[in-house]
Amino acid sequence: MPHQNITPESPIGIFDSGIGGLTVVKAVQAALPSEKIIYFGDTARVPYGPKSQVTIRKYALDDTLILMRYQPKMIIVACNTVSALALDVVEKACGDIPVIGVLKAGAELAVGTTRNGRIGVIGTQATVCSNAYAFAINQLDEKKKVFSQACPLFVPLAEEGFIDHPATRLIAGEYLDRITREGVDTLVLGCTHYPILKSVIQETVGNEIRIIDSAEAVAQKSAELLRASGMLNPSPAPAVPHLLVSDLPQKFSSLYQLFMGAEMPDVELVEV
Ligand code: DGL
């Protein structure tokens, strides 16, 4: 890889607005246990989804620059909202460091999964309004029909840890009714917070609908890219992620335990 200070031992930088990106951290850890991960959750400014494109692009740049301080060998954008509206901002700030976004991986997986060609996409207001999923899916196959629905309340429910809660069931019923009636056979979780609520979402839409979580697809893509460029970390020892947040590290800590099923390692407070 061209960058001077980058070696196979360099970390992988991953970011999201809050805890949602931990779903991606978990998948990357499972696929690449020796890789050092630096995760930044912008807990001071979550949620990104209801904000304007100008603001999201500004946040995307700030988040990338925070991770670039650690000289990562790759950046994973574990946020669909940033992947939809500001991937170019991240790529520009990274120079020759490779950048992988969750959105394209989710679109590819959905196209490969659907049998009847009808794909549902749920995401934040910004992601749905950008039409980025429909565009990415139709770039791969223009015959696929895409039905989208913004589910803005899912992000605070996930941030609250309301994994199995009547409020989540009620809101899921409200949001998912129309999309289910469109006859989709595949539903993309187009926001990295949503896999945290996956069991309620699956229960609401029924077991016939296949749910797509792009975290695993992104982890596989990252592994392939590192392998192809000879940048896999050769260490046999499993690495512990280093976590950065912009606010409330204690709250992040309890949610980390809930989602990752492990004690949270050190967490550092950074200013944005
Ligand atoms: N988890 C993010 C996403 O995938 C952002 C959610 C939010 O901050 O609104 O879109």
PDB file of C-alpha atoms and ligand atoms in Angstrom:
ATOM      1  CA  MET A   1       0.000   0.000   0.000  1.00  0.00           C
ATOM      2  CA  PRO A   2       1.399   3.401  -0.965  1.00  0.00           C
ATOM      3  CA  HIS A   3       1.237   5.333   2.329  1.00  0.00           C
ATOM      4  CA  GLN A   4       4.623   5.474   4.079  1.00  0.00           C
ATOM      5  CA  ASN A   5       3.640   4.878   7.705  1.00  0.00           C
ATOM      6  CA  ILE A   6       0.998   2.276   6.965  1.00  0.00           C
ATOM      7  CA  THR A   7       1.911  -1.339   7.689  1.00  0.00           C
ATOM      8  CA  PRO A   8      -0.083  -4.588   8.091  1.00  0.00           C
ATOM      9  CA  GLU A   9      -0.028  -3.871  11.866  1.00  0.00           C
ATOM     10  CA  SER A  10      -1.815  -0.526  11.370  1.00  0.00           C
ATOM     11  CA  PRO A  11      -5.415  -0.388  12.641  1.00  0.00           C
ATOM     12  CA  ILE A  12      -8.702  -0.417  10.755  1.00  0.00           C
ATOM     13  CA  GLY A  13     -10.721   2.735  11.480  1.00  0.00           C
ATOM     14  CA  ILE A  14     -14.506   2.357  11.755  1.00  0.00           C
ATOM     15  CA  PHE A  15     -17.040   5.086  12.519  1.00  0.00           C
ATOM     16  CA  ASP A  16     -20.741   5.756  12.984  1.00  0.00           C
ATOM     17  CA  SER A  17     -22.917   8.356  14.697  1.00  0.00           C
ATOM     18  CA  GLY A  18     -23.296   6.214  17.836  1.00  0.00           C
ATOM     19  CA  ILE A  19     -23.545   2.592  18.866  1.00  0.00           C
ATOM     20  CA  GLY A  20     -24.937   1.376  15.504  1.00  0.00           C
ATOM     21  CA  GLY A  21     -21.493   0.810  14.038  1.00  0.00           C
ATOM     22  CA  LEU A  22     -20.739  -1.735  16.766  1.00  0.00           C
ATOM     23  CA  THR A  23     -22.754  -4.189  14.651  1.00  0.00           C
ATOM     24  CA  VAL A  24     -20.021  -3.748  12.031  1.00  0.00           C
ATOM     25  CA  VAL A  25     -17.213  -3.939  14.618  1.00  0.00           C
ATOM     26  CA  LYS A  26     -18.619  -7.279  15.770  1.00  0.00           C
ATOM     27  CA  ALA A  27     -18.666  -8.688  12.222  1.00  0.00           C
ATOM     28  CA  VAL A  28     -15.147  -7.418  11.438  1.00  0.00           C
ATOM     29  CA  GLN A  29     -13.829  -8.861  14.699  1.00  0.00           C
ATOM     30  CA  ALA A  30     -15.388 -12.240  13.882  1.00  0.00           C
ATOM     31  CA  ALA A  31     -13.905 -12.266  10.355  1.00  0.00           C
ATOM     32  CA  LEU A  32     -10.537 -10.725  11.255  1.00  0.00           C
ATOM     33  CA  PRO A  33      -9.801 -11.355  14.960  1.00  0.00           C
ATOM     34  CA  SER A  34      -6.164 -10.181  14.804  1.00  0.00           C
ATOM     35  CA  GLU A  35      -6.958  -6.793  13.338  1.00  0.00           C
ATOM     36  CA  LYS A  36      -6.670  -3.758  15.599  1.00  0.00           C
ATOM     37  CA  ILE A  37      -9.870  -1.730  15.364  1.00  0.00           C
ATOM     38  CA  ILE A  38     -10.246   1.934  16.261  1.00  0.00           C
ATOM     39  CA  TYR A  39     -13.955   2.728  16.541  1.00  0.00           C
ATOM     40  CA  PHE A  40     -15.334   6.233  16.746  1.00  0.00           C
ATOM     41  CA  GLY A  41     -18.986   6.739  17.788  1.00  0.00           C
ATOM     42  CA  ASP A  42     -20.079  10.366  17.502  1.00  0.00           C
ATOM     43  CA  THR A  43     -22.328  10.133  20.548  1.00  0.00           C
ATOM     44  CA  ALA A  44     -22.396  13.921  21.006  1.00  0.00           C
ATOM     45  CA  ARG A  45     -24.114  14.461  17.658  1.00  0.00           C
ATOM     46  CA  VAL A  46     -26.219  11.305  17.120  1.00  0.00           C
ATOM     47  CA  PRO A  47     -28.657  11.064  15.305  1.00  0.00           C
ATOM     48  CA  TYR A  48     -27.338  12.003  11.864  1.00  0.00           C
ATOM     49  CA  GLY A  49     -30.419  10.742   9.995  1.00  0.00           C
ATOM     50  CA  PRO A  50     -32.747  13.744  10.470  1.00  0.00           C
ATOM     51  CA  LYS A  51     -29.995  16.289   9.623  1.00  0.00           C
ATOM     52  CA  SER A  52     -29.272  18.130   6.374  1.00  0.00           C
ATOM     53  CA  GLN A  53     -26.785  16.959   3.775  1.00  0.00           C
ATOM     54  CA  VAL A  54     -24.504  19.927   4.548  1.00  0.00           C
ATOM     55  CA  THR A  55     -24.339  18.962   8.238  1.00  0.00           C
ATOM     56  CA  ILE A  56     -23.876  15.244   7.533  1.00  0.00           C
ATOM     57  CA  ARG A  57     -20.988  16.019   5.149  1.00  0.00           C
ATOM     58  CA  LYS A  58     -19.351  18.200   7.799  1.00  0.00           C
ATOM     59  CA  TYR A  59     -19.705  15.454  10.445  1.00  0.00           C
ATOM     60  CA  ALA A  60     -18.352  12.861   8.003  1.00  0.00           C
ATOM     61  CA  LEU A  61     -15.204  14.925   7.503  1.00  0.00           C
ATOM     62  CA  ASP A  62     -14.719  15.470  11.265  1.00  0.00           C
ATOM     63  CA  ASP A  63     -15.159  11.734  11.962  1.00  0.00           C
ATOM     64  CA  THR A  64     -12.681  10.763   9.256  1.00  0.00           C
ATOM     65  CA  LEU A  65     -10.060  13.230  10.483  1.00  0.00           C
ATOM     66  CA  ILE A  66     -10.368  11.868  14.038  1.00  0.00           C
ATOM     67  CA  LEU A  67      -9.641   8.335  12.775  1.00  0.00           C
ATOM     68  CA  MET A  68      -6.847   9.516  10.463  1.00  0.00           C
ATOM     69  CA  ARG A  69      -4.853  10.570  13.560  1.00  0.00           C
ATOM     70  CA  TYR A  70      -4.324   6.837  14.172  1.00  0.00           C
ATOM     71  CA  GLN A  71      -2.928   6.268  10.672  1.00  0.00           C
ATOM     72  CA  PRO A  72      -5.365   3.496   9.741  1.00  0.00           C
ATOM     73  CA  LYS A  73      -4.718   1.147   6.825  1.00  0.00           C
ATOM     74  CA  MET A  74      -8.420   1.242   5.911  1.00  0.00           C
ATOM     75  CA  ILE A  75     -11.583   3.134   6.883  1.00  0.00           C
ATOM     76  CA  ILE A  76     -14.969   1.437   7.132  1.00  0.00           C
ATOM     77  CA  VAL A  77     -17.931   3.806   7.064  1.00  0.00           C
ATOM     78  CA  ALA A  78     -20.295   1.902   9.387  1.00  0.00           C
ATOM     79  CA  CYS A  79     -23.024   4.468   8.765  1.00  0.00           C
ATOM     80  CA  ASN A  80     -25.476   4.233   5.878  1.00  0.00           C
ATOM     81  CA  THR A  81     -26.366   7.904   6.178  1.00  0.00           C
ATOM     82  CA  VAL A  82     -22.736   8.944   5.597  1.00  0.00           C
ATOM     83  CA  SER A  83     -22.322   6.229   2.944  1.00  0.00           C
ATOM     84  CA  ALA A  84     -25.374   7.627   1.126  1.00  0.00           C
ATOM     85  CA  LEU A  85     -24.585  11.327   1.354  1.00  0.00           C
ATOM     86  CA  ALA A  86     -20.897  11.824   2.034  1.00  0.00           C
ATOM     87  CA  LEU A  87     -18.771   8.852   0.949  1.00  0.00           C
ATOM     88  CA  ASP A  88     -16.864  11.149  -1.433  1.00  0.00           C
ATOM     89  CA  VAL A  89     -15.971  13.436   1.504  1.00  0.00           C
ATOM     90  CA  VAL A  90     -14.486  10.471   3.397  1.00  0.00           C
ATOM     91  CA  GLU A  91     -12.630   9.188   0.309  1.00  0.00           C
ATOM     92  CA  LYS A  92     -11.135  12.613  -0.365  1.00  0.00           C
ATOM     93  CA  ALA A  93      -9.952  13.008   3.238  1.00  0.00           C
ATOM     94  CA  CYS A  94      -8.418   9.506   3.184  1.00  0.00           C
ATOM     95  CA  GLY A  95      -6.288  10.051   0.090  1.00  0.00           C
ATOM     96  CA  ASP A  96      -4.885   6.652  -0.889  1.00  0.00           C
ATOM     97  CA  ILE A  97      -6.251   4.810   2.177  1.00  0.00           C
ATOM     98  CA  PRO A  98      -9.076   2.484   1.014  1.00  0.00           C
ATOM     99  CA  VAL A  99     -12.608   3.301   2.154  1.00  0.00           C
ATOM    100  CA  ILE A 100     -15.468   0.780   2.351  1.00  0.00           C
ATOM    101  CA  GLY A 101     -19.050   1.918   2.911  1.00  0.00           C
ATOM    102  CA  VAL A 102     -21.910  -0.223   4.183  1.00  0.00           C
ATOM    103  CA  LEU A 103     -24.424   0.864   1.569  1.00  0.00           C
ATOM    104  CA  LYS A 104     -22.897  -0.764  -1.509  1.00  0.00           C
ATOM    105  CA  ALA A 105     -22.306  -4.009   0.382  1.00  0.00           C
ATOM    106  CA  GLY A 106     -25.968  -4.059   1.502  1.00  0.00           C
ATOM    107  CA  ALA A 107     -27.217  -3.362  -2.024  1.00  0.00           C
ATOM    108  CA  GLU A 108     -25.081  -6.196  -3.483  1.00  0.00           C
ATOM    109  CA  LEU A 109     -26.272  -8.665  -0.856  1.00  0.00           C
ATOM    110  CA  ALA A 110     -29.931  -7.720  -1.432  1.00  0.00           C
ATOM    111  CA  VAL A 111     -29.680  -8.158  -5.204  1.00  0.00           C
ATOM    112  CA  GLY A 112     -28.062 -11.561  -4.696  1.00  0.00           C
ATOM    113  CA  THR A 113     -30.743 -12.626  -2.192  1.00  0.00           C
ATOM    114  CA  THR A 114     -34.129 -11.603  -3.638  1.00  0.00           C
ATOM    115  CA  ARG A 115     -36.078 -14.215  -5.594  1.00  0.00           C
ATOM    116  CA  ASN A 116     -39.093 -12.131  -6.644  1.00  0.00           C
ATOM    117  CA  GLY A 117     -37.128  -8.927  -7.427  1.00  0.00           C
ATOM    118  CA  ARG A 118     -39.002  -6.841  -4.834  1.00  0.00           C
ATOM    119  CA  ILE A 119     -36.661  -5.350  -2.222  1.00  0.00           C
ATOM    120  CA  GLY A 120     -37.623  -3.281   0.810  1.00  0.00           C
ATOM    121  CA  VAL A 121     -35.157  -0.794   2.282  1.00  0.00           C
ATOM    122  CA  ILE A 122     -35.527   0.822   5.680  1.00  0.00           C
ATOM    123  CA  GLY A 123     -33.189   3.568   6.826  1.00  0.00           C
ATOM    124  CA  THR A 124     -32.888   7.052   8.237  1.00  0.00           C
ATOM    125  CA  GLN A 125     -34.740  10.007   6.724  1.00  0.00           C
ATOM    126  CA  ALA A 126     -31.542  11.215   5.041  1.00  0.00           C
ATOM    127  CA  THR A 127     -30.692   7.798   3.552  1.00  0.00           C
ATOM    128  CA  VAL A 128     -34.221   7.201   2.243  1.00  0.00           C
ATOM    129  CA  CYS A 129     -34.563  10.730   0.822  1.00  0.00           C
ATOM    130  CA  SER A 130     -31.197  10.416  -0.946  1.00  0.00           C
ATOM    131  CA  ASN A 131     -32.532   7.415  -2.915  1.00  0.00           C
ATOM    132  CA  ALA A 132     -28.982   6.028  -2.732  1.00  0.00           C
ATOM    133  CA  TYR A 133     -30.114   2.408  -2.112  1.00  0.00           C
ATOM    134  CA  ALA A 134     -32.549   2.377  -5.030  1.00  0.00           C
ATOM    135  CA  PHE A 135     -29.785   3.835  -7.198  1.00  0.00           C
ATOM    136  CA  ALA A 136     -27.166   1.312  -6.051  1.00  0.00           C
ATOM    137  CA  ILE A 137     -29.600  -1.630  -6.459  1.00  0.00           C
ATOM    138  CA  ASN A 138     -30.740  -0.504  -9.905  1.00  0.00           C
ATOM    139  CA  GLN A 139     -27.126   0.038 -10.998  1.00  0.00           C
ATOM    140  CA  LEU A 140     -26.639  -3.679 -10.315  1.00  0.00           C
ATOM    141  CA  ASP A 141     -29.971  -4.748 -11.824  1.00  0.00           C
ATOM    142  CA  GLU A 142     -32.419  -2.230 -13.232  1.00  0.00           C
ATOM    143  CA  LYS A 143     -35.329  -4.704 -13.101  1.00  0.00           C
ATOM    144  CA  LYS A 144     -35.364  -4.865  -9.301  1.00  0.00           C
ATOM    145  CA  LYS A 145     -38.180  -2.924  -7.636  1.00  0.00           C
ATOM    146  CA  VAL A 146     -37.225  -1.011  -4.485  1.00  0.00           C
ATOM    147  CA  PHE A 147     -39.667   0.116  -1.770  1.00  0.00           C
ATOM    148  CA  SER A 148     -38.232   2.417   0.888  1.00  0.00           C
ATOM    149  CA  GLN A 149     -39.383   3.527   4.296  1.00  0.00           C
ATOM    150  CA  ALA A 150     -37.713   5.904   6.756  1.00  0.00           C
ATOM    151  CA  CYS A 151     -37.824   4.647  10.355  1.00  0.00           C
ATOM    152  CA  PRO A 152     -36.361   7.574  12.341  1.00  0.00           C
ATOM    153  CA  LEU A 153     -37.535   6.377  15.771  1.00  0.00           C
ATOM    154  CA  PHE A 154     -35.539   3.132  15.474  1.00  0.00           C
ATOM    155  CA  VAL A 155     -32.263   4.975  16.155  1.00  0.00           C
ATOM    156  CA  PRO A 156     -33.216   6.363  19.603  1.00  0.00           C
ATOM    157  CA  LEU A 157     -34.845   3.007  20.483  1.00  0.00           C
ATOM    158  CA  ALA A 158     -31.562   1.222  19.678  1.00  0.00           C
ATOM    159  CA  GLU A 159     -29.528   3.867  21.538  1.00  0.00           C
ATOM    160  CA  GLU A 160     -31.796   3.265  24.561  1.00  0.00           C
ATOM    161  CA  GLY A 161     -31.214  -0.482  24.353  1.00  0.00           C
ATOM    162  CA  PHE A 162     -34.949  -1.175  23.734  1.00  0.00           C
ATOM    163  CA  ILE A 163     -34.133  -4.474  22.009  1.00  0.00           C
ATOM    164  CA  ASP A 164     -37.186  -6.399  23.140  1.00  0.00           C
ATOM    165  CA  HIS A 165     -39.660  -3.773  24.262  1.00  0.00           C
ATOM    166  CA  PRO A 166     -43.378  -3.109  23.600  1.00  0.00           C
ATOM    167  CA  ALA A 167     -42.572   0.420  22.346  1.00  0.00           C
ATOM    168  CA  THR A 168     -40.256  -1.038  19.687  1.00  0.00           C
ATOM    169  CA  ARG A 169     -42.964  -3.551  18.640  1.00  0.00           C
ATOM    170  CA  LEU A 170     -45.594  -0.812  18.340  1.00  0.00           C
ATOM    171  CA  ILE A 171     -43.373   1.468  16.265  1.00  0.00           C
ATOM    172  CA  ALA A 172     -42.101  -1.410  14.104  1.00  0.00           C
ATOM    173  CA  GLY A 173     -45.720  -2.340  13.293  1.00  0.00           C
ATOM    174  CA  GLU A 174     -46.450   1.241  12.273  1.00  0.00           C
ATOM    175  CA  TYR A 175     -43.362   1.617  10.053  1.00  0.00           C
ATOM    176  CA  LEU A 176     -43.244  -1.816   8.434  1.00  0.00           C
ATOM    177  CA  ASP A 177     -46.876  -2.412   7.550  1.00  0.00           C
ATOM    178  CA  ARG A 178     -46.825  -0.655   4.137  1.00  0.00           C
ATOM    179  CA  ILE A 179     -43.534  -2.128   3.001  1.00  0.00           C
ATOM    180  CA  THR A 180     -44.668  -5.651   3.944  1.00  0.00           C
ATOM    181  CA  ARG A 181     -47.850  -5.197   1.897  1.00  0.00           C
ATOM    182  CA  GLU A 182     -45.735  -4.370  -1.194  1.00  0.00           C
ATOM    183  CA  GLY A 183     -44.839  -8.072  -1.383  1.00  0.00           C
ATOM    184  CA  VAL A 184     -41.097  -7.695  -0.799  1.00  0.00           C
ATOM    185  CA  ASP A 185     -39.206 -10.924  -0.112  1.00  0.00           C
ATOM    186  CA  THR A 186     -36.034  -9.155   1.067  1.00  0.00           C
ATOM    187  CA  LEU A 187     -35.656  -6.296   3.537  1.00  0.00           C
ATOM    188  CA  VAL A 188     -32.416  -4.323   3.814  1.00  0.00           C
ATOM    189  CA  LEU A 189     -31.582  -2.901   7.224  1.00  0.00           C
ATOM    190  CA  GLY A 190     -30.248   0.309   5.685  1.00  0.00           C
ATOM    191  CA  CYS A 191     -29.054   1.750   8.985  1.00  0.00           C
ATOM    192  CA  THR A 192     -26.427   0.125  11.174  1.00  0.00           C
ATOM    193  CA  HIS A 193     -28.516   0.780  14.284  1.00  0.00           C
ATOM    194  CA  TYR A 194     -31.322  -1.468  13.013  1.00  0.00           C
ATOM    195  CA  PRO A 195     -29.617  -4.879  13.426  1.00  0.00           C
ATOM    196  CA  ILE A 196     -29.795  -4.183  17.171  1.00  0.00           C
ATOM    197  CA  LEU A 197     -33.616  -4.386  16.788  1.00  0.00           C
ATOM    198  CA  LYS A 198     -33.477  -7.265  14.284  1.00  0.00           C
ATOM    199  CA  SER A 199     -35.543  -9.778  16.261  1.00  0.00           C
ATOM    200  CA  VAL A 200     -38.501  -7.384  16.611  1.00  0.00           C
ATOM    201  CA  ILE A 201     -38.196  -6.364  12.931  1.00  0.00           C
ATOM    202  CA  GLN A 202     -38.149 -10.035  11.819  1.00  0.00           C
ATOM    203  CA  GLU A 203     -41.103 -10.851  14.068  1.00  0.00           C
ATOM    204  CA  THR A 204     -43.050  -7.893  12.608  1.00  0.00           C
ATOM    205  CA  VAL A 205     -42.460  -8.670   8.917  1.00  0.00           C
ATOM    206  CA  GLY A 206     -42.649 -12.458   9.302  1.00  0.00           C
ATOM    207  CA  ASN A 207     -40.124 -15.200   8.661  1.00  0.00           C
ATOM    208  CA  GLU A 208     -40.733 -15.398   4.886  1.00  0.00           C
ATOM    209  CA  ILE A 209     -38.928 -12.064   4.401  1.00  0.00           C
ATOM    210  CA  ARG A 210     -35.131 -12.342   4.343  1.00  0.00           C
ATOM    211  CA  ILE A 211     -33.434  -9.609   6.345  1.00  0.00           C
ATOM    212  CA  ILE A 212     -30.185  -8.151   5.000  1.00  0.00           C
ATOM    213  CA  ASP A 213     -27.631  -6.840   7.466  1.00  0.00           C
ATOM    214  CA  SER A 214     -24.688  -5.396   5.548  1.00  0.00           C
ATOM    215  CA  ALA A 215     -22.233  -5.792   8.460  1.00  0.00           C
ATOM    216  CA  GLU A 216     -21.107  -9.259   7.421  1.00  0.00           C
ATOM    217  CA  ALA A 217     -20.818  -8.312   3.763  1.00  0.00           C
ATOM    218  CA  VAL A 218     -18.625  -5.356   4.724  1.00  0.00           C
ATOM    219  CA  ALA A 219     -16.441  -7.563   6.925  1.00  0.00           C
ATOM    220  CA  GLN A 220     -15.938 -10.027   4.041  1.00  0.00           C
ATOM    221  CA  LYS A 221     -15.107  -7.192   1.630  1.00  0.00           C
ATOM    222  CA  SER A 222     -12.573  -5.767   4.082  1.00  0.00           C
ATOM    223  CA  ALA A 223     -10.936  -9.170   4.531  1.00  0.00           C
ATOM    224  CA  GLU A 224     -10.674  -9.643   0.746  1.00  0.00           C
ATOM    225  CA  LEU A 225      -9.215  -6.196   0.229  1.00  0.00           C
ATOM    226  CA  LEU A 226      -6.579  -6.603   2.951  1.00  0.00           C
ATOM    227  CA  ARG A 227      -5.665 -10.076   1.730  1.00  0.00           C
ATOM    228  CA  ALA A 228      -5.324  -8.928  -1.884  1.00  0.00           C
ATOM    229  CA  SER A 229      -3.058  -6.036  -0.880  1.00  0.00           C
ATOM    230  CA  GLY A 230      -0.933  -8.117   1.524  1.00  0.00           C
ATOM    231  CA  MET A 231      -2.092  -5.972   4.438  1.00  0.00           C
ATOM    232  CA  LEU A 232      -3.610  -8.578   6.770  1.00  0.00           C
ATOM    233  CA  ASN A 233      -2.228  -8.301  10.293  1.00  0.00           C
ATOM    234  CA  PRO A 234       0.098 -11.320  10.715  1.00  0.00           C
ATOM    235  CA  SER A 235      -0.263 -11.411  14.531  1.00  0.00           C
ATOM    236  CA  PRO A 236      -1.881 -14.637  15.833  1.00  0.00           C
ATOM    237  CA  ALA A 237      -3.179 -12.863  18.969  1.00  0.00           C
ATOM    238  CA  PRO A 238      -6.761 -11.563  19.050  1.00  0.00           C
ATOM    239  CA  ALA A 239      -6.893  -7.762  19.305  1.00  0.00           C
ATOM    240  CA  VAL A 240      -9.154  -5.675  21.552  1.00  0.00           C
ATOM    241  CA  PRO A 241     -10.851  -2.686  19.870  1.00  0.00           C
ATOM    242  CA  HIS A 242      -9.948   0.832  20.951  1.00  0.00           C
ATOM    243  CA  LEU A 243     -13.054   2.957  21.372  1.00  0.00           C
ATOM    244  CA  LEU A 244     -13.509   6.685  20.993  1.00  0.00           C
ATOM    245  CA  VAL A 245     -16.700   8.613  21.705  1.00  0.00           C
ATOM    246  CA  SER A 246     -17.538  12.319  21.624  1.00  0.00           C
ATOM    247  CA  ASP A 247     -19.846  12.254  24.689  1.00  0.00           C
ATOM    248  CA  LEU A 248     -21.119  10.084  27.576  1.00  0.00           C
ATOM    249  CA  PRO A 249     -18.567   7.251  27.664  1.00  0.00           C
ATOM    250  CA  GLN A 250     -20.360   5.546  30.629  1.00  0.00           C
ATOM    251  CA  LYS A 251     -23.614   5.168  28.710  1.00  0.00           C
ATOM    252  CA  PHE A 252     -21.676   3.784  25.768  1.00  0.00           C
ATOM    253  CA  SER A 253     -20.016   1.320  28.086  1.00  0.00           C
ATOM    254  CA  SER A 254     -23.280  -0.283  29.279  1.00  0.00           C
ATOM    255  CA  LEU A 255     -24.658  -0.491  25.730  1.00  0.00           C
ATOM    256  CA  TYR A 256     -21.377  -2.002  24.558  1.00  0.00           C
ATOM    257  CA  GLN A 257     -21.772  -4.823  27.052  1.00  0.00           C
ATOM    258  CA  LEU A 258     -25.353  -5.387  25.933  1.00  0.00           C
ATOM    259  CA  PHE A 259     -24.554  -5.618  22.214  1.00  0.00           C
ATOM    260  CA  MET A 260     -21.066  -7.100  22.159  1.00  0.00           C
ATOM    261  CA  GLY A 261     -21.575  -9.491  25.070  1.00  0.00           C
ATOM    262  CA  ALA A 262     -18.183  -8.470  26.465  1.00  0.00           C
ATOM    263  CA  GLU A 263     -16.790  -5.994  28.964  1.00  0.00           C
ATOM    264  CA  MET A 264     -15.971  -2.749  27.251  1.00  0.00           C
ATOM    265  CA  PRO A 265     -12.250  -2.115  26.839  1.00  0.00           C
ATOM    266  CA  ASP A 266     -10.843   1.381  27.358  1.00  0.00           C
ATOM    267  CA  VAL A 267     -12.907   4.243  25.969  1.00  0.00           C
ATOM    268  CA  GLU A 268     -11.506   7.639  25.162  1.00  0.00           C
ATOM    269  CA  LEU A 269     -13.442  10.893  25.059  1.00  0.00           C
ATOM    270  CA  VAL A 270     -12.588  13.013  22.008  1.00  0.00           C
ATOM    271  CA  GLU A 271     -13.675  16.509  21.131  1.00  0.00           C
ATOM    272  CA  VAL A 272     -15.487  17.123  17.858  1.00  0.00           C
TER     273      VAL A 272
HETATM  274  N1  DGL B   1     -26.317   4.218  12.096  1.00  0.00           N
HETATM  275  C1  DGL B   1     -26.375   5.245  11.117  1.00  0.00           C
HETATM  276  C2  DGL B   1     -26.803   4.758   9.774  1.00  0.00           C
HETATM  277  O1  DGL B   1     -26.450   3.639   9.424  1.00  0.00           O
HETATM  278  C3  DGL B   1     -26.869   6.601  11.547  1.00  0.00           C
HETATM  279  C4  DGL B   1     -28.122   6.677  12.339  1.00  0.00           C
HETATM  280  C5  DGL B   1     -28.372   8.095  12.811  1.00  0.00           C
HETATM  281  O2  DGL B   1     -27.463   8.666  13.426  1.00  0.00           O
HETATM  282  O3  DGL B   1     -29.461   8.652  12.514  1.00  0.00           O
HETATM  283  O4  DGL B   1     -27.433   5.433   9.007  1.00  0.00           O
END
